[in-house]
mmCIF file of C-alpha atoms in Angstrom:
data_model
loop_
_atom_site.group_PDB
_atom_site.id
_atom_site.type_symbol
_atom_site.label_atom_id
_atom_site.label_comp_id
_atom_site.label_asym_id
_atom_site.label_seq_id
_atom_site.Cartn_x
_atom_site.Cartn_y
_atom_site.Cartn_z
ATOM 1 C CA VAL A 29 -16.870 18.473 -20.719
ATOM 2 C CA ARG A 30 -16.854 14.228 -20.434
ATOM 3 C CA GLU A 31 -19.175 12.904 -17.337
ATOM 4 C CA LEU A 32 -17.093 9.784 -15.945
ATOM 5 C CA PRO A 33 -18.234 9.243 -12.846
ATOM 6 C CA GLY A 34 -15.513 6.482 -12.123
ATOM 7 C CA VAL A 35 -12.913 9.495 -11.855
ATOM 8 C CA GLY A 36 -11.230 9.423 -8.707
ATOM 9 C CA ARG A 37 -13.157 6.453 -7.560
ATOM 10 C CA ASN A 38 -11.328 2.799 -6.983
ATOM 11 C CA LEU A 39 -8.278 4.887 -4.760
ATOM 12 C CA ILE A 40 -6.124 1.768 -3.677
ATOM 13 C CA ASP A 41 -3.141 1.534 -1.464
ATOM 14 C CA HIS A 42 -1.000 -1.149 0.316
ATOM 15 C CA PRO A 43 -1.975 -0.396 3.851
ATOM 16 C CA LEU A 44 1.086 -1.374 6.322
ATOM 17 C CA CYS A 45 1.451 -1.496 10.114
ATOM 18 C CA SER A 46 4.685 -2.264 12.421
ATOM 19 C CA VAL A 47 5.827 -4.304 15.313
ATOM 20 C CA VAL A 48 8.921 -1.435 16.633
ATOM 21 C CA TRP A 49 11.813 -2.674 19.156
ATOM 22 C CA ARG A 50 14.348 -0.383 21.027
ATOM 23 C CA SER A 51 17.646 -1.138 19.974
ATOM 24 C CA LYS A 52 20.045 -2.309 22.256
ATOM 25 C CA PRO A 53 22.863 0.142 23.491
ATOM 26 C CA GLY A 54 25.928 0.255 21.198
ATOM 27 C CA VAL A 55 24.176 -1.226 18.525
ATOM 28 C CA SER A 56 24.965 0.145 15.145
ATOM 29 C CA VAL A 57 23.258 -0.005 11.851
ATOM 30 C CA MET A 58 24.233 0.485 8.466
ATOM 31 C CA PRO A 59 22.638 3.975 7.479
ATOM 32 C CA ASP A 60 22.346 3.057 3.894
ATOM 33 C CA PRO A 61 20.214 0.962 3.011
ATOM 34 C CA PRO A 62 17.618 0.825 6.011
ATOM 35 C CA VAL A 63 15.707 -1.601 4.045
ATOM 36 C CA GLN A 64 18.164 -5.182 3.214
ATOM 37 C CA THR A 65 15.542 -7.871 3.744
ATOM 38 C CA MET A 66 12.230 -8.809 3.137
ATOM 39 C CA LEU A 67 9.446 -11.784 3.377
ATOM 40 C CA ARG A 68 6.688 -12.628 0.939
ATOM 41 C CA TYR A 69 4.120 -14.652 1.849
ATOM 42 C CA THR A 70 0.404 -15.562 1.789
ATOM 43 C CA ALA A 71 -1.780 -14.651 4.759
ATOM 44 C CA SER A 72 -4.504 -17.526 6.627
ATOM 45 C CA GLY A 73 -7.376 -18.087 3.928
ATOM 46 C CA GLY A 74 -6.012 -16.577 1.205
ATOM 47 C CA GLU A 75 -4.940 -18.105 -2.177
ATOM 48 C CA THR A 76 -2.635 -15.430 -3.227
ATOM 49 C CA ASN A 77 1.170 -14.375 -2.361
ATOM 50 C CA ASP A 78 -0.655 -10.920 -0.533
ATOM 51 C CA MET A 79 1.610 -10.132 2.271
ATOM 52 C CA GLN A 80 4.867 -8.472 2.649
ATOM 53 C CA ILE A 81 7.146 -8.247 5.628
ATOM 54 C CA TYR A 82 10.458 -6.567 5.613
ATOM 55 C CA MET A 83 12.979 -5.327 7.674
ATOM 56 C CA VAL A 84 13.640 -1.699 8.734
ATOM 57 C CA ASN A 85 17.118 -1.390 10.604
ATOM 58 C CA HIS A 86 16.503 2.212 11.662
ATOM 59 C CA PHE A 87 14.680 5.532 11.145
ATOM 60 C CA PRO A 88 16.267 8.075 10.182
ATOM 61 C CA GLY A 89 16.282 10.814 12.624
ATOM 62 C CA ARG A 90 14.805 8.183 14.933
ATOM 63 C CA GLU A 91 18.039 6.589 15.814
ATOM 64 C CA GLY A 92 17.570 3.808 18.585
ATOM 65 C CA ASN A 93 15.220 1.940 17.079
ATOM 66 C CA PHE A 94 14.234 -1.192 14.606
ATOM 67 C CA ALA A 95 11.153 -2.567 13.269
ATOM 68 C CA LEU A 96 9.180 -5.157 11.262
ATOM 69 C CA LEU A 97 6.804 -3.462 8.832
ATOM 70 C CA VAL A 98 3.518 -5.471 7.458
ATOM 71 C CA ILE A 99 2.437 -4.360 4.267
ATOM 72 C CA LEU A 100 -1.213 -5.631 3.061
ATOM 73 C CA GLN A 101 -0.174 -6.390 -0.495
ATOM 74 C CA ARG A 102 -4.126 -6.853 -1.659
ATOM 75 C CA PRO A 103 -6.554 -5.185 0.236
ATOM 76 C CA LYS A 104 -10.077 -5.363 -0.359
ATOM 77 C CA SER A 105 -10.933 -1.598 1.055
ATOM 78 C CA ARG A 106 -11.539 1.337 -1.345
ATOM 79 C CA GLY A 107 -11.044 4.946 -1.245
ATOM 80 C CA ARG A 108 -11.860 7.789 -3.267
ATOM 81 C CA LEU A 109 -10.000 11.084 -4.484
ATOM 82 C CA HIS A 110 -12.766 14.457 -5.268
ATOM 83 C CA PHE A 111 -12.700 17.686 -5.017
ATOM 84 C CA GLU A 112 -15.254 19.935 -3.070
ATOM 85 C CA SER A 113 -15.127 23.315 -4.417
ATOM 86 C CA ALA A 114 -14.404 24.787 -8.088
ATOM 87 C CA ASP A 115 -11.520 26.468 -7.243
ATOM 88 C CA HIS A 116 -8.502 25.369 -9.485
ATOM 89 C CA ALA A 117 -6.294 26.554 -6.323
ATOM 90 C CA ALA A 118 -8.525 23.991 -4.262
ATOM 91 C CA GLN A 119 -6.500 20.912 -2.356
ATOM 92 C CA PRO A 120 -8.746 17.617 -3.408
ATOM 93 C CA ARG A 121 -9.457 15.422 -0.512
ATOM 94 C CA ILE A 122 -8.042 12.049 -0.239
ATOM 95 C CA GLU A 123 -10.146 9.256 1.457
ATOM 96 C CA LEU A 124 -8.105 6.296 1.547
ATOM 97 C CA ASN A 125 -10.890 4.546 3.442
ATOM 98 C CA PHE A 126 -8.430 2.109 4.624
ATOM 99 C CA PHE A 127 -10.284 -0.908 6.443
ATOM 100 C CA SER A 128 -13.870 -0.351 5.501
ATOM 101 C CA ASP A 129 -14.201 -3.398 3.907
ATOM 102 C CA GLU A 130 -17.434 -5.262 5.418
ATOM 103 C CA ASP A 131 -15.718 -8.646 6.464
ATOM 104 C CA GLY A 132 -12.693 -6.792 8.403
ATOM 105 C CA ASP A 133 -10.268 -9.224 6.370
ATOM 106 C CA ASP A 134 -7.608 -6.273 6.001
ATOM 107 C CA VAL A 135 -7.343 -5.508 9.357
ATOM 108 C CA ARG A 136 -7.093 -9.500 10.032
ATOM 109 C CA ARG A 137 -4.482 -10.222 8.279
ATOM 110 C CA LEU A 138 -2.548 -7.204 9.182
ATOM 111 C CA ARG A 139 -3.366 -7.861 12.519
ATOM 112 C CA GLU A 140 -2.044 -11.538 12.134
ATOM 113 C CA GLY A 141 0.896 -10.106 10.119
ATOM 114 C CA LEU A 142 2.170 -8.190 13.249
ATOM 115 C CA GLN A 143 1.833 -11.570 15.403
ATOM 116 C CA LEU A 144 4.015 -12.948 12.909
ATOM 117 C CA SER A 145 6.603 -10.270 13.203
ATOM 118 C CA LEU A 146 6.550 -10.366 17.338
ATOM 119 C CA ARG A 147 7.392 -14.183 16.939
ATOM 120 C CA MET A 148 9.660 -13.350 14.446
ATOM 121 C CA GLY A 149 11.466 -10.925 16.835
ATOM 122 C CA GLU A 150 11.506 -13.305 19.433
ATOM 123 C CA HIS A 151 14.313 -15.142 17.707
ATOM 124 C CA PRO A 152 17.821 -14.693 19.001
ATOM 125 C CA ALA A 153 19.026 -14.207 15.414
ATOM 126 C CA ILE A 154 16.883 -10.408 15.979
ATOM 127 C CA ALA A 155 16.403 -11.080 19.759
ATOM 128 C CA GLN A 156 20.190 -10.450 20.333
ATOM 129 C CA TYR A 157 19.635 -6.829 19.027
ATOM 130 C CA ALA A 158 16.438 -5.531 20.851
ATOM 131 C CA GLU A 159 16.306 -4.194 24.582
ATOM 132 C CA GLY A 160 12.413 -4.166 24.369
ATOM 133 C CA LEU A 161 9.044 -3.471 22.639
ATOM 134 C CA GLN A 162 8.436 -0.188 21.889
ATOM 135 C CA ALA A 163 4.893 -0.519 19.951
ATOM 136 C CA PRO A 164 2.991 -2.036 19.973
ATOM 137 C CA SER A 165 2.908 -3.271 23.643
ATOM 138 C CA ALA A 166 3.267 -6.956 24.572
ATOM 139 C CA GLU A 167 -0.513 -6.740 26.656
ATOM 140 C CA VAL A 168 -1.593 -5.317 23.082
ATOM 141 C CA LEU A 169 0.088 -7.959 20.863
ATOM 142 C CA ALA A 170 -1.483 -10.422 22.984
ATOM 143 C CA ASP A 171 -5.350 -9.630 22.723
ATOM 144 C CA ASP A 172 -7.100 -9.866 19.304
ATOM 145 C CA ASP A 173 -9.324 -7.037 19.979
ATOM 146 C CA ALA A 174 -7.010 -4.720 21.107
ATOM 147 C CA LEU A 175 -4.663 -5.407 18.309
ATOM 148 C CA ASP A 176 -7.495 -4.625 15.558
ATOM 149 C CA ALA A 177 -7.830 -1.203 17.075
ATOM 150 C CA TYR A 178 -4.368 -0.587 17.057
ATOM 151 C CA VAL A 179 -3.936 -1.350 13.369
ATOM 152 C CA ARG A 180 -6.924 0.770 13.021
ATOM 153 C CA ALA A 181 -5.770 3.583 14.484
ATOM 154 C CA ASN A 182 -2.077 3.077 13.391
ATOM 155 C CA GLY A 183 -2.274 1.639 9.893
ATOM 156 C CA SER A 184 -0.848 3.772 7.173
ATOM 157 C CA HIS A 185 -0.298 4.387 3.334
ATOM 158 C CA ASN A 186 3.142 2.971 1.432
ATOM 159 C CA PHE A 187 2.998 5.674 -1.073
ATOM 160 C CA HIS A 188 1.680 3.504 -3.783
ATOM 161 C CA PRO A 189 -1.632 5.079 -4.788
ATOM 162 C CA VAL A 190 -3.573 3.467 -7.563
ATOM 163 C CA GLY A 191 -6.837 3.245 -9.550
ATOM 164 C CA THR A 192 -8.302 6.467 -9.772
ATOM 165 C CA ALA A 193 -8.752 6.230 -13.349
ATOM 166 C CA LYS A 194 -9.169 2.681 -13.579
ATOM 167 C CA MET A 195 -8.792 0.862 -17.257
ATOM 168 C CA GLY A 196 -11.819 -1.110 -18.388
ATOM 169 C CA PRO A 197 -14.465 -1.524 -20.680
ATOM 170 C CA ALA A 198 -16.435 1.691 -21.768
ATOM 171 C CA SER A 199 -19.632 -0.819 -20.739
ATOM 172 C CA ASP A 200 -17.918 -0.591 -17.024
ATOM 173 C CA PRO A 201 -19.343 2.845 -15.286
ATOM 174 C CA GLY A 202 -16.232 2.867 -13.431
ATOM 175 C CA ALA A 203 -14.151 2.871 -16.061
ATOM 176 C CA VAL A 204 -12.290 5.857 -17.107
ATOM 177 C CA VAL A 205 -9.696 4.550 -19.716
ATOM 178 C CA ASP A 206 -9.937 1.956 -22.239
ATOM 179 C CA ALA A 207 -6.741 -0.583 -22.954
ATOM 180 C CA GLN A 208 -4.648 1.623 -24.426
ATOM 181 C CA CYS A 209 -4.910 4.444 -21.755
ATOM 182 C CA ARG A 210 -7.311 6.311 -24.103
ATOM 183 C CA VAL A 211 -10.224 8.194 -21.618
ATOM 184 C CA HIS A 212 -13.411 7.326 -22.741
ATOM 185 C CA GLY A 213 -15.509 9.494 -24.698
ATOM 186 C CA VAL A 214 -12.418 11.808 -25.381
ATOM 187 C CA GLU A 215 -10.440 12.040 -28.490
ATOM 188 C CA GLY A 216 -6.980 12.704 -28.297
ATOM 189 C CA LEU A 217 -6.801 12.087 -24.276
ATOM 190 C CA ARG A 218 -4.734 9.665 -22.260
ATOM 191 C CA VAL A 219 -4.575 8.681 -19.097
ATOM 192 C CA VAL A 220 -0.748 7.095 -18.451
ATOM 193 C CA ASP A 221 0.031 6.559 -14.763
ATOM 194 C CA ALA A 222 -0.237 4.588 -12.074
ATOM 195 C CA SER A 223 -4.321 6.050 -11.415
ATOM 196 C CA VAL A 224 -5.236 3.468 -14.481
ATOM 197 C CA MET A 225 -4.435 0.134 -12.335
ATOM 198 C CA PRO A 226 -7.683 -1.546 -11.795
ATOM 199 C CA GLU A 227 -6.210 -3.634 -8.830
ATOM 200 C CA ILE A 228 -3.187 -3.189 -7.201
ATOM 201 C CA VAL A 229 -0.325 -5.085 -8.186
ATOM 202 C CA ARG A 230 0.966 -7.451 -5.653
ATOM 203 C CA ALA A 231 4.635 -6.045 -5.242
ATOM 204 C CA ASN A 232 5.697 -1.889 -5.284
ATOM 205 C CA THR A 233 4.440 -0.044 -8.215
ATOM 206 C CA ASN A 234 7.671 1.782 -9.222
ATOM 207 C CA LEU A 235 8.363 -1.307 -11.851
ATOM 208 C CA THR A 236 4.741 -1.305 -13.234
ATOM 209 C CA CYS A 237 4.329 2.544 -13.567
ATOM 210 C CA ILE A 238 7.499 1.905 -16.100
ATOM 211 C CA MET A 239 5.642 -0.833 -18.000
ATOM 212 C CA ILE A 240 2.689 1.104 -18.587
ATOM 213 C CA GLY A 241 4.510 4.090 -19.685
ATOM 214 C CA GLU A 242 6.906 1.857 -21.821
ATOM 215 C CA ARG A 243 3.449 0.329 -23.491
ATOM 216 C CA VAL A 244 1.543 2.813 -24.031
ATOM 217 C CA ALA A 245 4.569 4.874 -25.702
ATOM 218 C CA GLU A 246 5.377 1.950 -27.958
ATOM 219 C CA LEU A 247 1.208 2.078 -28.957
ATOM 220 C CA ILE A 248 1.499 5.555 -30.004
ATOM 221 C CA ARG A 249 4.671 4.995 -32.098
ATOM 222 C CA GLY A 250 2.779 2.118 -33.606
ATOM 223 C CA GLU A 251 -0.036 4.569 -34.610
ATOM 224 C CA ARG A 252 2.274 7.350 -35.990
ATOM 225 C CA ALA A 253 4.480 5.082 -38.280
#
């Protein structure tokens, strides 16, 4: 048994929130793919491309609406995953801790993204298909404090959890694996998945996970050659 306090810490995901419109009667959509267009941009005060907005042309099982989803690509908040019992069958506790950053920057960037989405939705290219706002209301969208509360209540994850076995030097108490994904202090054990990312990528995580796997496979082949 090796005591590594970083295990389960540093949980990061891409928080998202959305503006949803009701479709006008008679508007039809292509059932597949539901996402065809994406915008990448940098939030105000930022130095990196840290935001995404993409249009969802329908929600399966909830026809009659469409949405612009705002996704925060470089959040500051950190969560954790841990066990509350020694029972091997017990489910872990997952605490995303979204919007827990001290300066409130995560909420602010999503709020501004929702306001940008509203302006985009008012453009004739989109407005021609909308019967009206479904959520949030126009009143909420016009009030920063109310919209911040909406983000906190309705923000969700993007199925991109990373970071709970983060890569770093042995001198870092939060690090779990080294640069070759070998667990510190445990011979013959590696972790090779999204959990080794010390920071979340500013993109969907699938390709990064493939790259991690390919790279470590190459390292192992080299060791055994």
